[in-house]
Amino acid sequence: EVQLVESGGGLAQPGGSLRLSCAASGFTFSSYEMNWVRQAPGKGLEWISYISSSGTTIYYADSVKGRFTISRDNAKNSLYLQINSLRAEDTAIYYCARENNDWLLDYWGQGTLVTVSS
Amino acid sequence: NFMLTQPHSVSESPGKTITISCTRSSGSIATNYVQWYQQRPGSAPTTVIYKDNQRPSGVPDRFSGSIDSSSNSASLTISGLKTEDEADYYCQSYDSSNRVFGGGTKLTVL
């Protein structure tokens, strides 16, 4: 069974940093592209970053470019999102999602909540 | 970068049919697949339509998808509405370096 489990969220201060993790199981992690998607409270889904299966190709949404860093460790079956210079508008549930060959985000984690507040 | 525009909300009675549109702002809707996700409160999104018009196993055939190049839009149609269909629905597509979601449509089944 495919499972994606995010962790690392919590309450953080403006200007601070957080590192989110996504532990993958039930599939060959190194064969799949991965994404991070966030959802602010009461708002819609926002794609924020993509990483290729090998980690060599990375994309970011303009809204997070320069502050967010996506990475992966295929030996540990894990995906990461480093968030720096946190802002109130980064408050959201952060989901990791697997992407298949049809550009479909076919499996999602349950999300981890990041709250940015002083 | 392009945008996908959806109606904010749709409401209809059980047993009826609704269609949710998803209009691409630039570039052809036919160039890249459109996916549709359903999200119930407190849950992660799940796929109801992929590759424009394909239904994952387990999704009832009441759900269908299509694209219309003349209006540069995709559509999700749900027939025989059930109260369990009440949820938020998001279209999603991509280009060479971005994945893009529509703003979402809240479906209310009265």
mmCIF file with all atom_site columns, C-alpha atoms in Angstrom:
data_model
loop_
_atom_site.group_PDB
_atom_site.id
_atom_site.type_symbol
_atom_site.label_atom_id
_atom_site.label_alt_id
_atom_site.label_comp_id
_atom_site.label_asym_id
_atom_site.label_entity_id
_atom_site.label_seq_id
_atom_site.pdbx_PDB_ins_code
_atom_site.Cartn_x
_atom_site.Cartn_y
_atom_site.Cartn_z
_atom_site.occupancy
_atom_site.B_iso_or_equiv
_atom_site.pdbx_formal_charge
_atom_site.auth_seq_id
_atom_site.auth_comp_id
_atom_site.auth_asym_id
_atom_site.auth_atom_id
_atom_site.pdbx_PDB_model_num
ATOM 1   C CA . GLU A 1 1   ? 0.000   0.000  0.000   1.00 0.00 ? 1   GLU A CA 1
ATOM 2   C CA . VAL A 1 2   ? 1.343   3.403  -0.971  1.00 0.00 ? 2   VAL A CA 1
ATOM 3   C CA . GLN A 1 3   ? 1.805   5.674  2.013   1.00 0.00 ? 3   GLN A CA 1
ATOM 4   C CA . LEU A 1 4   ? 3.068   9.222  2.311   1.00 0.00 ? 4   LEU A CA 1
ATOM 5   C CA . VAL A 1 5   ? 3.467   10.627 5.813   1.00 0.00 ? 5   VAL A CA 1
ATOM 6   C CA . GLU A 1 6   ? 4.410   14.261 6.331   1.00 0.00 ? 6   GLU A CA 1
ATOM 7   C CA . SER A 1 7   ? 5.954   15.624 9.503   1.00 0.00 ? 7   SER A CA 1
ATOM 8   C CA . GLY A 1 8   ? 7.782   18.687 10.747  1.00 0.00 ? 8   GLY A CA 1
ATOM 9   C CA . GLY A 1 9   ? 4.952   21.187 10.838  1.00 0.00 ? 9   GLY A CA 1
ATOM 10  C CA . GLY A 1 10  ? 4.057   23.274 13.835  1.00 0.00 ? 10  GLY A CA 1
ATOM 11  C CA . LEU A 1 11  ? 4.060   26.806 15.173  1.00 0.00 ? 11  LEU A CA 1
ATOM 12  C CA . ALA A 1 12  ? 6.912   28.964 13.946  1.00 0.00 ? 12  ALA A CA 1
ATOM 13  C CA . GLN A 1 13  ? 7.746   32.637 14.238  1.00 0.00 ? 13  GLN A CA 1
ATOM 14  C CA . PRO A 1 14  ? 7.854   35.049 11.315  1.00 0.00 ? 14  PRO A CA 1
ATOM 15  C CA . GLY A 1 15  ? 11.341  35.063 9.866   1.00 0.00 ? 15  GLY A CA 1
ATOM 16  C CA . GLY A 1 16  ? 12.065  31.599 11.191  1.00 0.00 ? 16  GLY A CA 1
ATOM 17  C CA . SER A 1 17  ? 12.656  28.317 9.395   1.00 0.00 ? 17  SER A CA 1
ATOM 18  C CA . LEU A 1 18  ? 11.116  24.871 9.255   1.00 0.00 ? 18  LEU A CA 1
ATOM 19  C CA . ARG A 1 19  ? 12.036  21.628 7.536   1.00 0.00 ? 19  ARG A CA 1
ATOM 20  C CA . LEU A 1 20  ? 9.176   19.429 6.470   1.00 0.00 ? 20  LEU A CA 1
ATOM 21  C CA . SER A 1 21  ? 9.643   15.741 5.750   1.00 0.00 ? 21  SER A CA 1
ATOM 22  C CA . CYS A 1 22  ? 7.612   13.197 3.820   1.00 0.00 ? 22  CYS A CA 1
ATOM 23  C CA . ALA A 1 23  ? 8.269   9.518  4.452   1.00 0.00 ? 23  ALA A CA 1
ATOM 24  C CA . ALA A 1 24  ? 7.286   7.283  1.543   1.00 0.00 ? 24  ALA A CA 1
ATOM 25  C CA . SER A 1 25  ? 6.523   3.576  1.608   1.00 0.00 ? 25  SER A CA 1
ATOM 26  C CA . GLY A 1 26  ? 4.773   0.922  -0.456  1.00 0.00 ? 26  GLY A CA 1
ATOM 27  C CA . PHE A 1 27  ? 6.399   1.864  -3.778  1.00 0.00 ? 27  PHE A CA 1
ATOM 28  C CA . THR A 1 28  ? 9.805   2.367  -5.362  1.00 0.00 ? 28  THR A CA 1
ATOM 29  C CA . PHE A 1 29  ? 10.356  5.942  -4.231  1.00 0.00 ? 29  PHE A CA 1
ATOM 30  C CA . SER A 1 30  ? 13.402  6.507  -6.434  1.00 0.00 ? 30  SER A CA 1
ATOM 31  C CA . SER A 1 31  ? 11.288  5.923  -9.560  1.00 0.00 ? 31  SER A CA 1
ATOM 32  C CA . TYR A 1 32  ? 8.792   8.709  -8.963  1.00 0.00 ? 32  TYR A CA 1
ATOM 33  C CA . GLU A 1 33  ? 8.674   12.452 -9.245  1.00 0.00 ? 33  GLU A CA 1
ATOM 34  C CA . MET A 1 34  ? 7.340   14.213 -6.188  1.00 0.00 ? 34  MET A CA 1
ATOM 35  C CA . ASN A 1 35  ? 5.620   17.476 -5.382  1.00 0.00 ? 35  ASN A CA 1
ATOM 36  C CA . TRP A 1 36  ? 4.715   19.714 -2.461  1.00 0.00 ? 36  TRP A CA 1
ATOM 37  C CA . VAL A 1 37  ? 1.270   21.341 -2.476  1.00 0.00 ? 37  VAL A CA 1
ATOM 38  C CA . ARG A 1 38  ? -0.091  23.620 0.218   1.00 0.00 ? 38  ARG A CA 1
ATOM 39  C CA . GLN A 1 39  ? -3.520  24.792 1.275   1.00 0.00 ? 39  GLN A CA 1
ATOM 40  C CA . ALA A 1 40  ? -4.038  27.889 3.393   1.00 0.00 ? 40  ALA A CA 1
ATOM 41  C CA . PRO A 1 41  ? -6.959  27.764 5.838   1.00 0.00 ? 41  PRO A CA 1
ATOM 42  C CA . GLY A 1 42  ? -10.224 27.930 3.926   1.00 0.00 ? 42  GLY A CA 1
ATOM 43  C CA . LYS A 1 43  ? -8.411  28.389 0.613   1.00 0.00 ? 43  LYS A CA 1
ATOM 44  C CA . GLY A 1 44  ? -7.647  26.311 -2.454  1.00 0.00 ? 44  GLY A CA 1
ATOM 45  C CA . LEU A 1 45  ? -4.753  24.089 -3.385  1.00 0.00 ? 45  LEU A CA 1
ATOM 46  C CA . GLU A 1 46  ? -1.492  25.762 -4.385  1.00 0.00 ? 46  GLU A CA 1
ATOM 47  C CA . TRP A 1 47  ? 1.313   23.822 -6.063  1.00 0.00 ? 47  TRP A CA 1
ATOM 48  C CA . ILE A 1 48  ? 4.655   24.968 -4.702  1.00 0.00 ? 48  ILE A CA 1
ATOM 49  C CA . SER A 1 49  ? 7.432   22.639 -5.823  1.00 0.00 ? 49  SER A CA 1
ATOM 50  C CA . TYR A 1 50  ? 8.426   19.630 -7.952  1.00 0.00 ? 50  TYR A CA 1
ATOM 51  C CA . ILE A 1 51  ? 11.463  17.369 -7.905  1.00 0.00 ? 51  ILE A CA 1
ATOM 52  C CA . SER A 1 52  ? 12.376  14.710 -10.446 1.00 0.00 ? 52  SER A CA 1
ATOM 53  C CA . SER A 1 53  ? 12.978  11.112 -9.443  1.00 0.00 ? 53  SER A CA 1
ATOM 54  C CA . SER A 1 54  ? 16.736  11.576 -9.380  1.00 0.00 ? 54  SER A CA 1
ATOM 55  C CA . GLY A 1 55  ? 16.564  15.018 -7.789  1.00 0.00 ? 55  GLY A CA 1
ATOM 56  C CA . THR A 1 56  ? 18.352  16.686 -10.672 1.00 0.00 ? 56  THR A CA 1
ATOM 57  C CA . THR A 1 57  ? 15.362  18.715 -11.918 1.00 0.00 ? 57  THR A CA 1
ATOM 58  C CA . ILE A 1 58  ? 13.560  21.072 -9.551  1.00 0.00 ? 58  ILE A CA 1
ATOM 59  C CA . TYR A 1 59  ? 10.826  23.631 -10.079 1.00 0.00 ? 59  TYR A CA 1
ATOM 60  C CA . TYR A 1 60  ? 9.195   26.167 -7.761  1.00 0.00 ? 60  TYR A CA 1
ATOM 61  C CA . ALA A 1 61  ? 6.136   28.348 -7.891  1.00 0.00 ? 61  ALA A CA 1
ATOM 62  C CA . ASP A 1 62  ? 7.032   32.014 -8.194  1.00 0.00 ? 62  ASP A CA 1
ATOM 63  C CA . SER A 1 63  ? 5.406   32.649 -4.810  1.00 0.00 ? 63  SER A CA 1
ATOM 64  C CA . VAL A 1 64  ? 8.045   30.612 -2.951  1.00 0.00 ? 64  VAL A CA 1
ATOM 65  C CA . LYS A 1 65  ? 11.107  30.857 -5.169  1.00 0.00 ? 65  LYS A CA 1
ATOM 66  C CA . GLY A 1 66  ? 14.180  31.851 -3.206  1.00 0.00 ? 66  GLY A CA 1
ATOM 67  C CA . ARG A 1 67  ? 12.759  30.900 0.216   1.00 0.00 ? 67  ARG A CA 1
ATOM 68  C CA . PHE A 1 68  ? 11.778  27.239 -0.237  1.00 0.00 ? 68  PHE A CA 1
ATOM 69  C CA . THR A 1 69  ? 14.121  24.363 -1.078  1.00 0.00 ? 69  THR A CA 1
ATOM 70  C CA . ILE A 1 70  ? 12.909  20.929 -2.102  1.00 0.00 ? 70  ILE A CA 1
ATOM 71  C CA . SER A 1 71  ? 15.164  17.902 -1.823  1.00 0.00 ? 71  SER A CA 1
ATOM 72  C CA . ARG A 1 72  ? 14.989  14.134 -1.540  1.00 0.00 ? 72  ARG A CA 1
ATOM 73  C CA . ASP A 1 73  ? 16.991  11.226 -0.206  1.00 0.00 ? 73  ASP A CA 1
ATOM 74  C CA . ASN A 1 74  ? 16.164  8.148  -2.234  1.00 0.00 ? 74  ASN A CA 1
ATOM 75  C CA . ALA A 1 75  ? 18.174  5.932  0.117   1.00 0.00 ? 75  ALA A CA 1
ATOM 76  C CA . LYS A 1 76  ? 15.868  7.003  2.952   1.00 0.00 ? 76  LYS A CA 1
ATOM 77  C CA . ASN A 1 77  ? 12.667  7.098  0.856   1.00 0.00 ? 77  ASN A CA 1
ATOM 78  C CA . SER A 1 78  ? 12.161  10.654 1.990   1.00 0.00 ? 78  SER A CA 1
ATOM 79  C CA . LEU A 1 79  ? 11.190  14.014 0.532   1.00 0.00 ? 79  LEU A CA 1
ATOM 80  C CA . TYR A 1 80  ? 11.953  17.326 2.204   1.00 0.00 ? 80  TYR A CA 1
ATOM 81  C CA . LEU A 1 81  ? 10.926  20.971 2.078   1.00 0.00 ? 81  LEU A CA 1
ATOM 82  C CA . GLN A 1 82  ? 13.086  23.585 3.722   1.00 0.00 ? 82  GLN A CA 1
ATOM 83  C CA . ILE A 1 83  ? 11.162  26.783 4.381   1.00 0.00 ? 83  ILE A CA 1
ATOM 84  C CA . ASN A 1 84  ? 13.110  29.912 5.292   1.00 0.00 ? 84  ASN A CA 1
ATOM 85  C CA . SER A 1 85  ? 12.108  33.481 6.121   1.00 0.00 ? 85  SER A CA 1
ATOM 86  C CA . LEU A 1 86  ? 8.663   32.326 7.174   1.00 0.00 ? 86  LEU A CA 1
ATOM 87  C CA . ARG A 1 87  ? 5.762   34.691 6.596   1.00 0.00 ? 87  ARG A CA 1
ATOM 88  C CA . ALA A 1 88  ? 2.226   34.713 7.941   1.00 0.00 ? 88  ALA A CA 1
ATOM 89  C CA . GLU A 1 89  ? 0.984   33.835 4.457   1.00 0.00 ? 89  GLU A CA 1
ATOM 90  C CA . ASP A 1 90  ? 2.939   30.564 4.605   1.00 0.00 ? 90  ASP A CA 1
ATOM 91  C CA . THR A 1 91  ? 0.405   29.318 7.159   1.00 0.00 ? 91  THR A CA 1
ATOM 92  C CA . ALA A 1 92  ? -1.109  26.281 5.504   1.00 0.00 ? 92  ALA A CA 1
ATOM 93  C CA . ILE A 1 93  ? -1.397  22.530 5.410   1.00 0.00 ? 93  ILE A CA 1
ATOM 94  C CA . TYR A 1 94  ? 1.533   21.187 3.406   1.00 0.00 ? 94  TYR A CA 1
ATOM 95  C CA . TYR A 1 95  ? 0.959   18.011 1.410   1.00 0.00 ? 95  TYR A CA 1
ATOM 96  C CA . CYS A 1 96  ? 3.493   15.850 -0.353  1.00 0.00 ? 96  CYS A CA 1
ATOM 97  C CA . ALA A 1 97  ? 2.148   14.137 -3.456  1.00 0.00 ? 97  ALA A CA 1
ATOM 98  C CA . ARG A 1 98  ? 3.501   11.498 -5.811  1.00 0.00 ? 98  ARG A CA 1
ATOM 99  C CA . GLU A 1 99  ? 3.369   12.259 -9.530  1.00 0.00 ? 99  GLU A CA 1
ATOM 100 C CA . ASN A 1 100 ? 2.889   9.468  -12.029 1.00 0.00 ? 100 ASN A CA 1
ATOM 101 C CA . ASN A 1 101 ? 3.723   9.213  -15.724 1.00 0.00 ? 101 ASN A CA 1
ATOM 102 C CA . ASP A 1 102 ? 0.476   10.960 -16.675 1.00 0.00 ? 102 ASP A CA 1
ATOM 103 C CA . TRP A 1 103 ? 1.414   14.093 -14.677 1.00 0.00 ? 103 TRP A CA 1
ATOM 104 C CA . LEU A 1 104 ? -1.232  13.055 -12.148 1.00 0.00 ? 104 LEU A CA 1
ATOM 105 C CA . LEU A 1 105 ? -0.704  13.588 -8.430  1.00 0.00 ? 105 LEU A CA 1
ATOM 106 C CA . ASP A 1 106 ? -1.962  10.122 -7.695  1.00 0.00 ? 106 ASP A CA 1
ATOM 107 C CA . TYR A 1 107 ? -1.130  9.723  -4.016  1.00 0.00 ? 107 TYR A CA 1
ATOM 108 C CA . TRP A 1 108 ? -1.165  12.359 -1.296  1.00 0.00 ? 108 TRP A CA 1
ATOM 109 C CA . GLY A 1 109 ? -0.131  12.396 2.319   1.00 0.00 ? 109 GLY A CA 1
ATOM 110 C CA . GLN A 1 110 ? -2.454  13.552 5.072   1.00 0.00 ? 110 GLN A CA 1
ATOM 111 C CA . GLY A 1 111 ? -0.630  16.876 5.315   1.00 0.00 ? 111 GLY A CA 1
ATOM 112 C CA . THR A 1 112 ? 1.257   18.715 8.036   1.00 0.00 ? 112 THR A CA 1
ATOM 113 C CA . LEU A 1 113 ? 0.071   22.061 9.385   1.00 0.00 ? 113 LEU A CA 1
ATOM 114 C CA . VAL A 1 114 ? 2.457   24.990 9.464   1.00 0.00 ? 114 VAL A CA 1
ATOM 115 C CA . THR A 1 115 ? 1.334   28.006 11.473  1.00 0.00 ? 115 THR A CA 1
ATOM 116 C CA . VAL A 1 116 ? 3.391   31.164 11.295  1.00 0.00 ? 116 VAL A CA 1
ATOM 117 C CA . SER A 1 117 ? 2.625   33.536 14.129  1.00 0.00 ? 117 SER A CA 1
ATOM 118 C CA . SER A 1 118 ? 4.396   35.534 16.805  1.00 0.00 ? 118 SER A CA 1
ATOM 119 C CA . ASN B 2 1   ? 2.610   30.783 -16.645 1.00 0.00 ? 1   ASN B CA 1
ATOM 120 C CA . PHE B 2 2   ? -1.056  30.115 -17.196 1.00 0.00 ? 2   PHE B CA 1
ATOM 121 C CA . MET B 2 3   ? -4.050  30.083 -14.868 1.00 0.00 ? 3   MET B CA 1
ATOM 122 C CA . LEU B 2 4   ? -7.055  27.792 -14.562 1.00 0.00 ? 4   LEU B CA 1
ATOM 123 C CA . THR B 2 5   ? -10.344 29.475 -13.701 1.00 0.00 ? 5   THR B CA 1
ATOM 124 C CA . GLN B 2 6   ? -13.241 27.633 -12.092 1.00 0.00 ? 6   GLN B CA 1
ATOM 125 C CA . PRO B 2 7   ? -16.592 28.860 -10.796 1.00 0.00 ? 7   PRO B CA 1
ATOM 126 C CA . HIS B 2 8   ? -16.445 29.470 -7.075  1.00 0.00 ? 8   HIS B CA 1
ATOM 127 C CA . SER B 2 9   ? -19.506 27.383 -6.280  1.00 0.00 ? 9   SER B CA 1
ATOM 128 C CA . VAL B 2 10  ? -22.233 25.212 -7.770  1.00 0.00 ? 10  VAL B CA 1
ATOM 129 C CA . SER B 2 11  ? -25.351 23.875 -6.108  1.00 0.00 ? 11  SER B CA 1
ATOM 130 C CA . GLU B 2 12  ? -27.972 21.432 -7.285  1.00 0.00 ? 12  GLU B CA 1
ATOM 131 C CA . SER B 2 13  ? -30.461 18.892 -6.015  1.00 0.00 ? 13  SER B CA 1
ATOM 132 C CA . PRO B 2 14  ? -29.875 15.164 -5.648  1.00 0.00 ? 14  PRO B CA 1
ATOM 133 C CA . GLY B 2 15  ? -30.420 13.235 -8.865  1.00 0.00 ? 15  GLY B CA 1
ATOM 134 C CA . LYS B 2 16  ? -29.600 16.200 -11.079 1.00 0.00 ? 16  LYS B CA 1
ATOM 135 C CA . THR B 2 17  ? -26.556 16.825 -13.268 1.00 0.00 ? 17  THR B CA 1
ATOM 136 C CA . ILE B 2 18  ? -23.913 19.531 -12.857 1.00 0.00 ? 18  ILE B CA 1
ATOM 137 C CA . THR B 2 19  ? -20.956 20.631 -14.903 1.00 0.00 ? 19  THR B CA 1
ATOM 138 C CA . ILE B 2 20  ? -17.910 22.430 -13.516 1.00 0.00 ? 20  ILE B CA 1
ATOM 139 C CA . SER B 2 21  ? -15.801 24.339 -16.013 1.00 0.00 ? 21  SER B CA 1
ATOM 140 C CA . CYS B 2 22  ? -12.063 24.975 -15.929 1.00 0.00 ? 22  CYS B CA 1
ATOM 141 C CA . THR B 2 23  ? -10.779 27.573 -18.371 1.00 0.00 ? 23  THR B CA 1
ATOM 142 C CA . ARG B 2 24  ? -7.105  27.854 -19.270 1.00 0.00 ? 24  ARG B CA 1
ATOM 143 C CA . SER B 2 25  ? -5.860  31.444 -19.600 1.00 0.00 ? 25  SER B CA 1
ATOM 144 C CA . SER B 2 26  ? -3.107  30.895 -22.157 1.00 0.00 ? 26  SER B CA 1
ATOM 145 C CA . GLY B 2 27  ? -1.859  27.989 -24.173 1.00 0.00 ? 27  GLY B CA 1
ATOM 146 C CA . SER B 2 28  ? -4.124  25.281 -25.516 1.00 0.00 ? 28  SER B CA 1
ATOM 147 C CA . ILE B 2 29  ? -6.177  23.218 -23.073 1.00 0.00 ? 29  ILE B CA 1
ATOM 148 C CA . ALA B 2 30  ? -5.541  20.255 -25.343 1.00 0.00 ? 30  ALA B CA 1
ATOM 149 C CA . THR B 2 31  ? -1.767  20.439 -25.057 1.00 0.00 ? 31  THR B CA 1
ATOM 150 C CA . ASN B 2 32  ? -1.504  19.100 -21.501 1.00 0.00 ? 32  ASN B CA 1
ATOM 151 C CA . TYR B 2 33  ? -3.729  16.686 -19.649 1.00 0.00 ? 33  TYR B CA 1
ATOM 152 C CA . VAL B 2 34  ? -6.307  18.015 -17.216 1.00 0.00 ? 34  VAL B CA 1
ATOM 153 C CA . GLN B 2 35  ? -6.864  16.194 -13.946 1.00 0.00 ? 35  GLN B CA 1
ATOM 154 C CA . TRP B 2 36  ? -9.754  16.622 -11.515 1.00 0.00 ? 36  TRP B CA 1
ATOM 155 C CA . TYR B 2 37  ? -9.556  16.109 -7.766  1.00 0.00 ? 37  TYR B CA 1
ATOM 156 C CA . GLN B 2 38  ? -12.242 15.866 -5.127  1.00 0.00 ? 38  GLN B CA 1
ATOM 157 C CA . GLN B 2 39  ? -11.523 17.115 -1.624  1.00 0.00 ? 39  GLN B CA 1
ATOM 158 C CA . ARG B 2 40  ? -13.823 16.551 1.309   1.00 0.00 ? 40  ARG B CA 1
ATOM 159 C CA . PRO B 2 41  ? -13.395 18.630 4.488   1.00 0.00 ? 41  PRO B CA 1
ATOM 160 C CA . GLY B 2 42  ? -10.429 17.521 6.540   1.00 0.00 ? 42  GLY B CA 1
ATOM 161 C CA . SER B 2 43  ? -9.108  15.149 3.899   1.00 0.00 ? 43  SER B CA 1
ATOM 162 C CA . ALA B 2 44  ? -6.452  15.143 1.219   1.00 0.00 ? 44  ALA B CA 1
ATOM 163 C CA . PRO B 2 45  ? -7.540  15.395 -2.418  1.00 0.00 ? 45  PRO B CA 1
ATOM 164 C CA . THR B 2 46  ? -8.364  12.283 -4.396  1.00 0.00 ? 46  THR B CA 1
ATOM 165 C CA . THR B 2 47  ? -8.565  11.831 -8.159  1.00 0.00 ? 47  THR B CA 1
ATOM 166 C CA . VAL B 2 48  ? -11.918 11.631 -9.896  1.00 0.00 ? 48  VAL B CA 1
ATOM 167 C CA . ILE B 2 49  ? -10.734 12.206 -13.491 1.00 0.00 ? 49  ILE B CA 1
ATOM 168 C CA . TYR B 2 50  ? -7.260  12.009 -15.035 1.00 0.00 ? 50  TYR B CA 1
ATOM 169 C CA . LYS B 2 51  ? -5.899  12.470 -18.555 1.00 0.00 ? 51  LYS B CA 1
ATOM 170 C CA . ASP B 2 52  ? -8.881  14.703 -19.440 1.00 0.00 ? 52  ASP B CA 1
ATOM 171 C CA . ASN B 2 53  ? -11.531 11.999 -19.335 1.00 0.00 ? 53  ASN B CA 1
ATOM 172 C CA . GLN B 2 54  ? -10.254 8.854  -17.641 1.00 0.00 ? 54  GLN B CA 1
ATOM 173 C CA . ARG B 2 55  ? -11.836 7.555  -14.460 1.00 0.00 ? 55  ARG B CA 1
ATOM 174 C CA . PRO B 2 56  ? -9.758  5.793  -11.819 1.00 0.00 ? 56  PRO B CA 1
ATOM 175 C CA . SER B 2 57  ? -11.023 2.456  -10.631 1.00 0.00 ? 57  SER B CA 1
ATOM 176 C CA . GLY B 2 58  ? -13.525 2.961  -7.843  1.00 0.00 ? 58  GLY B CA 1
ATOM 177 C CA . VAL B 2 59  ? -14.855 6.271  -9.167  1.00 0.00 ? 59  VAL B CA 1
ATOM 178 C CA . PRO B 2 60  ? -18.472 5.836  -10.324 1.00 0.00 ? 60  PRO B CA 1
ATOM 179 C CA . ASP B 2 61  ? -19.317 6.379  -13.967 1.00 0.00 ? 61  ASP B CA 1
ATOM 180 C CA . ARG B 2 62  ? -21.513 9.279  -12.879 1.00 0.00 ? 62  ARG B CA 1
ATOM 181 C CA . PHE B 2 63  ? -18.269 11.279 -13.099 1.00 0.00 ? 63  PHE B CA 1
ATOM 182 C CA . SER B 2 64  ? -17.011 12.250 -16.549 1.00 0.00 ? 64  SER B CA 1
ATOM 183 C CA . GLY B 2 65  ? -14.500 14.681 -17.986 1.00 0.00 ? 65  GLY B CA 1
ATOM 184 C CA . SER B 2 66  ? -14.048 16.432 -21.296 1.00 0.00 ? 66  SER B CA 1
ATOM 185 C CA . ILE B 2 67  ? -12.138 19.213 -22.957 1.00 0.00 ? 67  ILE B CA 1
ATOM 186 C CA . ASP B 2 68  ? -13.362 21.824 -25.436 1.00 0.00 ? 68  ASP B CA 1
ATOM 187 C CA . SER B 2 69  ? -10.708 23.494 -27.542 1.00 0.00 ? 69  SER B CA 1
ATOM 188 C CA . SER B 2 70  ? -13.130 26.138 -28.815 1.00 0.00 ? 70  SER B CA 1
ATOM 189 C CA . SER B 2 71  ? -13.557 27.561 -25.301 1.00 0.00 ? 71  SER B CA 1
ATOM 190 C CA . ASN B 2 72  ? -10.119 26.420 -24.143 1.00 0.00 ? 72  ASN B CA 1
ATOM 191 C CA . SER B 2 73  ? -11.696 24.749 -21.198 1.00 0.00 ? 73  SER B CA 1
ATOM 192 C CA . ALA B 2 74  ? -12.141 21.422 -19.483 1.00 0.00 ? 74  ALA B CA 1
ATOM 193 C CA . SER B 2 75  ? -15.298 20.239 -17.788 1.00 0.00 ? 75  SER B CA 1
ATOM 194 C CA . LEU B 2 76  ? -16.202 17.857 -15.016 1.00 0.00 ? 76  LEU B CA 1
ATOM 195 C CA . THR B 2 77  ? -19.750 16.517 -15.198 1.00 0.00 ? 77  THR B CA 1
ATOM 196 C CA . ILE B 2 78  ? -21.429 14.679 -12.354 1.00 0.00 ? 78  ILE B CA 1
ATOM 197 C CA . SER B 2 79  ? -24.766 13.076 -13.119 1.00 0.00 ? 79  SER B CA 1
ATOM 198 C CA . GLY B 2 80  ? -27.273 11.566 -10.718 1.00 0.00 ? 80  GLY B CA 1
ATOM 199 C CA . LEU B 2 81  ? -25.981 13.765 -7.914  1.00 0.00 ? 81  LEU B CA 1
ATOM 200 C CA . LYS B 2 82  ? -25.736 12.228 -4.476  1.00 0.00 ? 82  LYS B CA 1
ATOM 201 C CA . THR B 2 83  ? -25.288 13.982 -1.162  1.00 0.00 ? 83  THR B CA 1
ATOM 202 C CA . GLU B 2 84  ? -21.910 12.227 -0.849  1.00 0.00 ? 84  GLU B CA 1
ATOM 203 C CA . ASP B 2 85  ? -20.690 14.192 -3.900  1.00 0.00 ? 85  ASP B CA 1
ATOM 204 C CA . GLU B 2 86  ? -20.759 17.378 -1.848  1.00 0.00 ? 86  GLU B CA 1
ATOM 205 C CA . ALA B 2 87  ? -17.105 18.482 -1.767  1.00 0.00 ? 87  ALA B CA 1
ATOM 206 C CA . ASP B 2 88  ? -14.587 20.862 -3.296  1.00 0.00 ? 88  ASP B CA 1
ATOM 207 C CA . TYR B 2 89  ? -13.409 20.030 -6.820  1.00 0.00 ? 89  TYR B CA 1
ATOM 208 C CA . TYR B 2 90  ? -10.139 21.196 -8.348  1.00 0.00 ? 90  TYR B CA 1
ATOM 209 C CA . CYS B 2 91  ? -8.878  20.991 -11.899 1.00 0.00 ? 91  CYS B CA 1
ATOM 210 C CA . GLN B 2 92  ? -5.140  20.765 -12.444 1.00 0.00 ? 92  GLN B CA 1
ATOM 211 C CA . SER B 2 93  ? -2.825  20.863 -15.429 1.00 0.00 ? 93  SER B CA 1
ATOM 212 C CA . TYR B 2 94  ? 0.812   21.602 -16.110 1.00 0.00 ? 94  TYR B CA 1
ATOM 213 C CA . ASP B 2 95  ? 3.390   22.954 -18.519 1.00 0.00 ? 95  ASP B CA 1
ATOM 214 C CA . SER B 2 96  ? 7.107   22.322 -18.876 1.00 0.00 ? 96  SER B CA 1
ATOM 215 C CA . SER B 2 97  ? 7.961   23.595 -15.393 1.00 0.00 ? 97  SER B CA 1
ATOM 216 C CA . ASN B 2 98  ? 4.755   24.212 -13.464 1.00 0.00 ? 98  ASN B CA 1
ATOM 217 C CA . ARG B 2 99  ? 1.825   22.359 -12.072 1.00 0.00 ? 99  ARG B CA 1
ATOM 218 C CA . VAL B 2 100 ? -1.247  24.582 -11.859 1.00 0.00 ? 100 VAL B CA 1
ATOM 219 C CA . PHE B 2 101 ? -4.467  24.177 -9.894  1.00 0.00 ? 101 PHE B CA 1
ATOM 220 C CA . GLY B 2 102 ? -7.733  25.906 -10.517 1.00 0.00 ? 102 GLY B CA 1
ATOM 221 C CA . GLY B 2 103 ? -9.148  27.876 -7.632  1.00 0.00 ? 103 GLY B CA 1
ATOM 222 C CA . GLY B 2 104 ? -11.608 25.148 -6.739  1.00 0.00 ? 104 GLY B CA 1
ATOM 223 C CA . THR B 2 105 ? -15.389 24.812 -6.926  1.00 0.00 ? 105 THR B CA 1
ATOM 224 C CA . LYS B 2 106 ? -17.523 24.086 -3.907  1.00 0.00 ? 106 LYS B CA 1
ATOM 225 C CA . LEU B 2 107 ? -20.308 21.691 -4.842  1.00 0.00 ? 107 LEU B CA 1
ATOM 226 C CA . THR B 2 108 ? -23.369 21.782 -2.623  1.00 0.00 ? 108 THR B CA 1
ATOM 227 C CA . VAL B 2 109 ? -25.961 19.057 -3.052  1.00 0.00 ? 109 VAL B CA 1
ATOM 228 C CA . LEU B 2 110 ? -29.123 20.478 -1.531  1.00 0.00 ? 110 LEU B CA 1
#
